[in-house]
Coordinates of C-alpha atoms in Angstrom, one line a residue:
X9 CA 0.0 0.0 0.0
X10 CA 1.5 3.7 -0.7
X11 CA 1.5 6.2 2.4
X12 CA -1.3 8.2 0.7
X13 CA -4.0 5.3 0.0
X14 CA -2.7 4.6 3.8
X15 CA -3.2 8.1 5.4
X16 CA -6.7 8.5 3.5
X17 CA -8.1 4.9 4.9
X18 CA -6.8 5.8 8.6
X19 CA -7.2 10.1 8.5
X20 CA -8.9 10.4 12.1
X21 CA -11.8 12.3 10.9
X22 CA -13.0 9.9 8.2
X23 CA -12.5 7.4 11.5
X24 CA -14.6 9.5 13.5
X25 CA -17.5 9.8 11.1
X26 CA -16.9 5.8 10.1
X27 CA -17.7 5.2 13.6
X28 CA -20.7 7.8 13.6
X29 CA -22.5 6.3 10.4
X30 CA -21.7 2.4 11.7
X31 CA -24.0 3.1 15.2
X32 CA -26.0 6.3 14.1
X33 CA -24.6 7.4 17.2
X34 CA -22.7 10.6 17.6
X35 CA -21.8 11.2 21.4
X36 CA -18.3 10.8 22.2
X37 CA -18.4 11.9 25.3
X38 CA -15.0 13.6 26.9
X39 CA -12.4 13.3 23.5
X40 CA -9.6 13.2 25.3
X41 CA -9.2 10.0 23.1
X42 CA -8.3 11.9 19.9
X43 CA -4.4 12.8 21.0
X44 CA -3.4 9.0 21.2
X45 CA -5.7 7.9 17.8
X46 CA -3.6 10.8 15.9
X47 CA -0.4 9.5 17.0
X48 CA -1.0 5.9 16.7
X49 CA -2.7 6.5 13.0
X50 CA 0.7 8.4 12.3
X51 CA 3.0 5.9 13.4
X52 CA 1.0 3.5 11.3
X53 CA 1.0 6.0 8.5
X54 CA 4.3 6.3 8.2
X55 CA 5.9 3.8 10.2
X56 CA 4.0 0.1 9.6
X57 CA 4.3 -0.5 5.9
X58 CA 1.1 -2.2 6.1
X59 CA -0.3 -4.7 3.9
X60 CA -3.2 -4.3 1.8
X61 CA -5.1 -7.2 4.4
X62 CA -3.3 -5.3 7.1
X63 CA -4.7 -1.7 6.3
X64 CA -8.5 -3.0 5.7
X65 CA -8.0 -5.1 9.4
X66 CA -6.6 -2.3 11.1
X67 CA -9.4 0.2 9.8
X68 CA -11.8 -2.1 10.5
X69 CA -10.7 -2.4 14.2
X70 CA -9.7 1.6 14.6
X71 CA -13.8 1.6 13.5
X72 CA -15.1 -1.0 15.8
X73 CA -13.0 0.8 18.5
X74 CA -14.8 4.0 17.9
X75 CA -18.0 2.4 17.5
X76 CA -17.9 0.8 20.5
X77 CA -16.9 4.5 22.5
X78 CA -20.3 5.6 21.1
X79 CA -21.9 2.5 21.8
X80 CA -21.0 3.0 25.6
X81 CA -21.9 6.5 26.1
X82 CA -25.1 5.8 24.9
X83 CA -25.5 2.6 27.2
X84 CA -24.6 4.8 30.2
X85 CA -27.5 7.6 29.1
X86 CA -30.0 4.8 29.0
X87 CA -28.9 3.0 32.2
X88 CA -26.9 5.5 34.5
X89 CA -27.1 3.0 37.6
X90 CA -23.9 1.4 35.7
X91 CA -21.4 4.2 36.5
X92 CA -23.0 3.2 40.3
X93 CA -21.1 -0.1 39.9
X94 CA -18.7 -0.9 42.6
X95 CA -15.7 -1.9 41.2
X96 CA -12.9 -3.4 43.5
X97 CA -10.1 -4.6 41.9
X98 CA -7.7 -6.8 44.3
X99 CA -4.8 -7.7 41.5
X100 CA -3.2 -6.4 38.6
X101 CA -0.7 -9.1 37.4
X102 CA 1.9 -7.1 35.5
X103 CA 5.4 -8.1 35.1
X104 CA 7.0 -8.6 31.7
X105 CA 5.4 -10.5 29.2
X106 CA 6.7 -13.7 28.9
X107 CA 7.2 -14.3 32.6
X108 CA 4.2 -17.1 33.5
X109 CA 1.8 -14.1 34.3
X110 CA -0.7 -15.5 31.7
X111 CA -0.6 -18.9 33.8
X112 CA -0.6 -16.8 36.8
X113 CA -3.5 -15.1 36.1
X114 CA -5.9 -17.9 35.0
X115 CA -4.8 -20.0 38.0
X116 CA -6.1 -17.6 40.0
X117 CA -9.2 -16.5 38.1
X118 CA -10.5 -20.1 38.0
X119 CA -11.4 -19.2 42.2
X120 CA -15.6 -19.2 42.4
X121 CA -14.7 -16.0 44.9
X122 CA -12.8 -13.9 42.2
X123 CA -13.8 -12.6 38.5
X124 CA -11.6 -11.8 35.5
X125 CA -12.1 -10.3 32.2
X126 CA -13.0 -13.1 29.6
X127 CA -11.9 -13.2 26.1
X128 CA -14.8 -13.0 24.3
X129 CA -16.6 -10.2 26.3
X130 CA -12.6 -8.2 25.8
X131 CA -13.8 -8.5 22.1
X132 CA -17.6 -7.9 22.3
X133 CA -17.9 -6.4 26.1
X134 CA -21.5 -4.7 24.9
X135 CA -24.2 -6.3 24.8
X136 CA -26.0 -6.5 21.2
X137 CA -29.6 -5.9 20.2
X138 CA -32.1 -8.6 21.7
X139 CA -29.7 -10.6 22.5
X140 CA -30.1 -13.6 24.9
X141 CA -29.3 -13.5 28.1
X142 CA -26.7 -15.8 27.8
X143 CA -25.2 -13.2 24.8
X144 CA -24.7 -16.5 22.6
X145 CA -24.4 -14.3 19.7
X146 CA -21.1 -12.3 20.9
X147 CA -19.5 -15.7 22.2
X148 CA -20.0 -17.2 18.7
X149 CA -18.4 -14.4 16.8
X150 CA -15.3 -14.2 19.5
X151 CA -15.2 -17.9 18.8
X152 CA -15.4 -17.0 15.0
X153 CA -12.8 -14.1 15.5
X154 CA -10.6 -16.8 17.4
X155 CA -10.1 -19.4 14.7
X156 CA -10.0 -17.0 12.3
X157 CA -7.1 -15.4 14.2
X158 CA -5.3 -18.7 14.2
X159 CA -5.9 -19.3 10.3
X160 CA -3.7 -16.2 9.8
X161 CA -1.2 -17.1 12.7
X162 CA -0.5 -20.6 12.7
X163 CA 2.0 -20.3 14.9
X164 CA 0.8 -18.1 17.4
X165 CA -0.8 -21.2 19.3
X166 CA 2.6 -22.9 20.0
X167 CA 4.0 -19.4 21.3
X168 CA 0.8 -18.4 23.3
X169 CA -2.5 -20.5 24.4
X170 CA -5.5 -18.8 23.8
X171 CA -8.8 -19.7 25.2
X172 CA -11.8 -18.0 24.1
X173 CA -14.5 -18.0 26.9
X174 CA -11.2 -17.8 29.2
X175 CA -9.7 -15.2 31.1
X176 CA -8.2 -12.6 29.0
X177 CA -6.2 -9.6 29.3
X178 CA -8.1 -6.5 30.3
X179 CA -5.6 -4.6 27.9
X180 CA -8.1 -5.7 25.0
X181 CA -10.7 -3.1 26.8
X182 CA -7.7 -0.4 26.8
X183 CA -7.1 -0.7 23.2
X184 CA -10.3 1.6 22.8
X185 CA -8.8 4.3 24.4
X186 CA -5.7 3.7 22.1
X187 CA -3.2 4.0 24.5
X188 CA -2.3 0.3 25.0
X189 CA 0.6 -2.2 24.4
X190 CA -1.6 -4.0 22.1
X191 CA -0.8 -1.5 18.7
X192 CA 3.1 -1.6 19.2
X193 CA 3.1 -5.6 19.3
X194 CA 1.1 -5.9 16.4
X195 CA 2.9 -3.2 14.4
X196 CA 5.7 -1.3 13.5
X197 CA 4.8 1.8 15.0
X198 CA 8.3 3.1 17.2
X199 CA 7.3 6.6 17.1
X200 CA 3.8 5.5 19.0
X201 CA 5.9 3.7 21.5
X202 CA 7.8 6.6 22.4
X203 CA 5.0 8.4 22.9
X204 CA 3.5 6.7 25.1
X205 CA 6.3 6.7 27.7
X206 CA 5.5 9.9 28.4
X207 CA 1.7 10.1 27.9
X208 CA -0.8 10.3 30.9
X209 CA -2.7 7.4 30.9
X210 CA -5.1 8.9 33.8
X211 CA -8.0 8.9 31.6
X212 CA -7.4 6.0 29.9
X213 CA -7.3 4.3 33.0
X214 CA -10.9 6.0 33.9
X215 CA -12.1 4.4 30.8
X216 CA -11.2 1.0 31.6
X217 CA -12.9 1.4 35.3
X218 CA -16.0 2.3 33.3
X219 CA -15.7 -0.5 31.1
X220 CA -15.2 -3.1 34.1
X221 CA -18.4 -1.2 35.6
X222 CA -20.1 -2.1 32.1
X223 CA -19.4 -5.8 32.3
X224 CA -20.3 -6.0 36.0
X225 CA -23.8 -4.4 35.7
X226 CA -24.0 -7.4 32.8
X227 CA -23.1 -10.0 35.4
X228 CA -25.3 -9.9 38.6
X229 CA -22.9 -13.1 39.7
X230 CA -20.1 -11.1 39.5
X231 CA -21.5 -9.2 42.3
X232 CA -19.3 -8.7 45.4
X233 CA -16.3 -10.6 43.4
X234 CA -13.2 -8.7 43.1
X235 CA -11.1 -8.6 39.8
X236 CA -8.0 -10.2 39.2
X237 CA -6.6 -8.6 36.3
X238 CA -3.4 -9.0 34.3
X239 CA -1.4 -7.5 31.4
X240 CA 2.0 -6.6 30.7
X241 CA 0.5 -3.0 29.6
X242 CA 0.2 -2.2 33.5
X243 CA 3.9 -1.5 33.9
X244 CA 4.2 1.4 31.7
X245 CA 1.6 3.1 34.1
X246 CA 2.1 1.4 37.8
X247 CA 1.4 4.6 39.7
X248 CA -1.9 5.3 37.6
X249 CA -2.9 1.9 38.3
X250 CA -2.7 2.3 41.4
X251 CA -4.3 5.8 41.9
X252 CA -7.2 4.4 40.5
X253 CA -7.9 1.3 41.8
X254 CA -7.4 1.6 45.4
X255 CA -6.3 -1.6 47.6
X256 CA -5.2 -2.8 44.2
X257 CA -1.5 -4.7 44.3
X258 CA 0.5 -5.2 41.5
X259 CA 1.6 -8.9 41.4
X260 CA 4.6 -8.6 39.4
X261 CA 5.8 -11.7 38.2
X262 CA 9.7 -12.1 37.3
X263 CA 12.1 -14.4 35.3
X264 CA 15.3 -13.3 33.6
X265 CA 14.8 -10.4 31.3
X266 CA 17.4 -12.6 28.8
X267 CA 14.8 -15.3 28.0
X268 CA 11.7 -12.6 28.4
X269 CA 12.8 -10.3 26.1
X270 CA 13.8 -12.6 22.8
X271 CA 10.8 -14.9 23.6
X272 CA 8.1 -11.5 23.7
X273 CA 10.0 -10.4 20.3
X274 CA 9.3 -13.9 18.8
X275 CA 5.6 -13.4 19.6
X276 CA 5.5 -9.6 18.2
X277 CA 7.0 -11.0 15.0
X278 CA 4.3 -13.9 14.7
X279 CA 1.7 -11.1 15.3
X280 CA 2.9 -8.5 13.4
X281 CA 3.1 -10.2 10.1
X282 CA -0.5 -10.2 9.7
X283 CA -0.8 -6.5 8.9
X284 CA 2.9 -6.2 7.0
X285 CA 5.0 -7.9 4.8
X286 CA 8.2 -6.1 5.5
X287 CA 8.5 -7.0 9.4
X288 CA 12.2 -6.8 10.6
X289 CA 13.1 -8.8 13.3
X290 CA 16.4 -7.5 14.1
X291 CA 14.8 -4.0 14.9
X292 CA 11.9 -5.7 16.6
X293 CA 14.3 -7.1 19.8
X294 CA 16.4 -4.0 20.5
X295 CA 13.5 -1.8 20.4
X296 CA 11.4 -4.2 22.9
X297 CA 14.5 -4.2 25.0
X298 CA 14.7 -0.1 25.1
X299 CA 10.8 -0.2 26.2
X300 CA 11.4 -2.6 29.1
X301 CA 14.3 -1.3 30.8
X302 CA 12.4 1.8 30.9
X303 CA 9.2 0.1 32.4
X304 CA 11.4 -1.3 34.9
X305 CA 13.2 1.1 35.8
X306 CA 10.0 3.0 36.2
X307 CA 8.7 0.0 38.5
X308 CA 11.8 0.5 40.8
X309 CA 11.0 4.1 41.8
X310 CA 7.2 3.0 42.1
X311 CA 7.9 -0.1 44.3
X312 CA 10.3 2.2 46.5
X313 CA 7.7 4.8 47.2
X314 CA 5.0 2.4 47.9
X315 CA 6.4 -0.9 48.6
X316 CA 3.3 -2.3 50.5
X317 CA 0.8 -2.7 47.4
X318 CA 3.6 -5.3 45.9
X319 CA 3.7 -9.0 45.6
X320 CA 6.3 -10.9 44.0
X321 CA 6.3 -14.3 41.9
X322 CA 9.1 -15.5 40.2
X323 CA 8.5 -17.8 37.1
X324 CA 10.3 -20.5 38.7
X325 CA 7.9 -20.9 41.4
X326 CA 4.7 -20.5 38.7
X327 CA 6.0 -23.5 36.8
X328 CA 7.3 -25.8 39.7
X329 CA 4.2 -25.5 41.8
X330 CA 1.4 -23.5 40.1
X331 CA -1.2 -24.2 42.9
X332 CA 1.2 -23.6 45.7
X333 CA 2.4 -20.4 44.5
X334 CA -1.2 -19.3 43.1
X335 CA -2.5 -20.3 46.7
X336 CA 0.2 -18.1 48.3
X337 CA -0.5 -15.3 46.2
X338 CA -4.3 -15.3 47.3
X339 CA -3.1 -15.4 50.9
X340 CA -1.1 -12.4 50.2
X341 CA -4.0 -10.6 48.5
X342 CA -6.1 -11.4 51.5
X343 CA -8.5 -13.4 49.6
X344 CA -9.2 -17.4 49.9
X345 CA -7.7 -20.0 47.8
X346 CA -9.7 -22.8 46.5
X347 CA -7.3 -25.6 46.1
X348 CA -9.9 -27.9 44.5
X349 CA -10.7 -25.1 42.0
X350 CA -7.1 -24.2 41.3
X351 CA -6.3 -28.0 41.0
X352 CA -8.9 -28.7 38.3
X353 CA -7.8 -26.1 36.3
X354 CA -4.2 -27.6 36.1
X355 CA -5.7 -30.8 34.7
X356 CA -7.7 -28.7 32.0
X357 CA -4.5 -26.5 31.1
X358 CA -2.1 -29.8 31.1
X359 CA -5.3 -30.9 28.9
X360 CA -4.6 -28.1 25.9
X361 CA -2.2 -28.5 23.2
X362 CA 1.2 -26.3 24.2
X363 CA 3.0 -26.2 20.9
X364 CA 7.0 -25.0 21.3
X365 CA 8.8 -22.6 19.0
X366 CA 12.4 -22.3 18.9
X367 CA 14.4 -19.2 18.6
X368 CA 17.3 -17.3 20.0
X369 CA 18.7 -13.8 20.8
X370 CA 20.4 -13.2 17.8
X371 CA 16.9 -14.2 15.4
X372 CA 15.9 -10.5 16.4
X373 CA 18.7 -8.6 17.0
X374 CA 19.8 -9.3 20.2
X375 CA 22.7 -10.9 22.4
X376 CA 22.4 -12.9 25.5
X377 CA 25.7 -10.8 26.7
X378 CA 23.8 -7.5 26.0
X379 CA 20.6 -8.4 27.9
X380 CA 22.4 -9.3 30.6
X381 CA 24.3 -6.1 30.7
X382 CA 21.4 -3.7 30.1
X383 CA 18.9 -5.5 32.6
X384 CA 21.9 -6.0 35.4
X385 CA 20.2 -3.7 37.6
X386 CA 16.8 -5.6 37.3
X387 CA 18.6 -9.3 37.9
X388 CA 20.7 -7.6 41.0
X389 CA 16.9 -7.2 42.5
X390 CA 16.2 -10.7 41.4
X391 CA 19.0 -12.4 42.7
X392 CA 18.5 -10.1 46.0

């Protein structure tokens, strides 16, 4: 695609009004929103070299994002008890990707006394027209959008499990206030990254409260259940996590930033090369490394000011004992551990196929030598 059939399909105002004429809807709401769809539509602009598939699929979700902003605002209108919704969040399970935070997370969100964000609702979190009360519909497109997914990826499955009417990362609701992880691992877009270092994500982070409210109203069984959330996303913005989920902890889970790191750029490069056909790994691993010793180095200076709303997991411990460690980790977040539940959920994951893919440091531009220089003062805290 050239950058001008590229900046017409993704110019922000013919976005907007896409959005507009998809619901009929035209209320925002606060457009605070606008700042980080300009930058990301620029980085993919000029930055992404996206495919012709790539540039119809990311229009297509830039759309559906908007469409679903209006979609909300005028759910709230029509049923204000929603922003009433309690929502008490007792974990966000952030360290970097790659680290058994995924296994983690669903361990701990198979507990009857907890709830998580599901895949399919991350995808379809509103509810449609008439739609059951069991919203059949939404779960059978996720399901749809799933192996569809997978057809493109083939190899995504043997690098990451995914499970459908599973917990999923609440990132996925944070993509619609495009400030999120999500767009640089699925593109090329450096200049987007960089931005977003130094971006507030306060109202992003007010967004995804209301979105949690959303799915809670939807749920009447989710009533009284705290959240156990998780995504790597979290650690470019501990301290607004924090701020606005109070009694929230951060359970950061940690294993050698010289097998995270080349093992997270395998996984971009499988995702990104859906939307381009010019993905360079050897720029994909330096440039992950630069945005996680930043994140972690802007961890430290969180931890040290407010060491008390931390819990710590090493990978190690996720993989050698899963219930032991998920059971501590409920003890530590003051909530009860249901051994039988976390149990039968290790025979069900043991169940699923877990493919392997091989690569090393070197595939994406990387040396095991370098990581361990450039992390050294993360694995000094580890080995502490």
């Amino acid at each position: 695609m050239t950058t001008a059939e590229t900046a017409r399909a993704l110019d922000v105002d013919g976005l907007l009004a896409a959005a507009r004429d998809k619901t009929g809807l035209n209320d925002y709401g606060d457009d605070w929103f606008v700042e980080p769809l300009s930058v990301l539509t620029s980085a993919l602009v000029v930055e992404a070299k996206l495919s012709e598939l790539g540039l119809d699929l990311t229009r297509r979700r830039l759309v559906a994002s908007l469409a679903d902003r209006l979609r909300l605002k005028q759910l709230q209108a029509e049923h204000p008890e929603i922003l009433d919704e309690e929502v008490v969040v007792a974990a966000e399970i952030c360290g970097l990707p790659r680290t058994g935070s995924t296994l983690l997370h669903r361990l701990l969100a198979s507990s009857p006394e907890v709830t998580s964000t599901l895949s399919w609702e991350t995808s379809y979190p509103l509810p449609f027209p008439d739609e059951s009360p069991d919203a059949e519909l939404r779960k059978k497109k996720a399901r749809d959008r799933y192996e569809m997914f997978l057809e493109m990826a083939p190899d995504f499955g043997d690098i990451h499990t995914i499970e459908w009417d599973g917990p999923e990362e609440d990132v996925i609701l944070l993509d619609r206030t495009f400030t999120s992880m999500s767009y640089d691992s699925f593109y090329w877009v450096p200049t987007y990254g960089l931005w977003l270092r130094e971006f507030d994500q306060a109202p992003a982070y007010r967004d995804l409260k209301e979105w949690l409210q959303v799915l809670q109203w939807q749920s009447p069984d989710r009533d009284g259940k705290p959240w156990i959330l998780k995504s790597p996303h979290h650690l470019t913005a501990v301290d607004t996590v924090l701020d606005t989920f109070p009694g929230c902890k951060i359970v950061m889970t940690h294993r050698s930033p010289t097998k995270a790191v080349p093992s997270y750029a395998s996984m971009v490069g499988a995702i990104s090369s859906q939307y381009s056909n010019d993905v360079d790994p050897k720029a994909v691993g330096p440039y992950w490394r630069d945005r996680f010793v930043t994140a972690l180095q802007e961890y430290a200076v969180v931890r040290a000011a407010r060491p008390d709303r931390f819990v710590d997991v090493t990978f190690q411990d996720t993989v050698s004992d899963p219930v032991g460690t998920a059971t501590k980790v409920m003890g530590e977040l003051g909530l009860p551990a249901d051994r039988e539940a976390l149990e039968a959920y290790m025979e069900r994951n043991q169940e699923q196929r877990h493919g392997s893919h091989t690569y090393t440091a070197e595939d994406f531009g990387l040396t095991e030598a370098g990581l361990e220089q450039d992390f050294a003062f993360y694995e000094k805290e580890l080995s502490s």
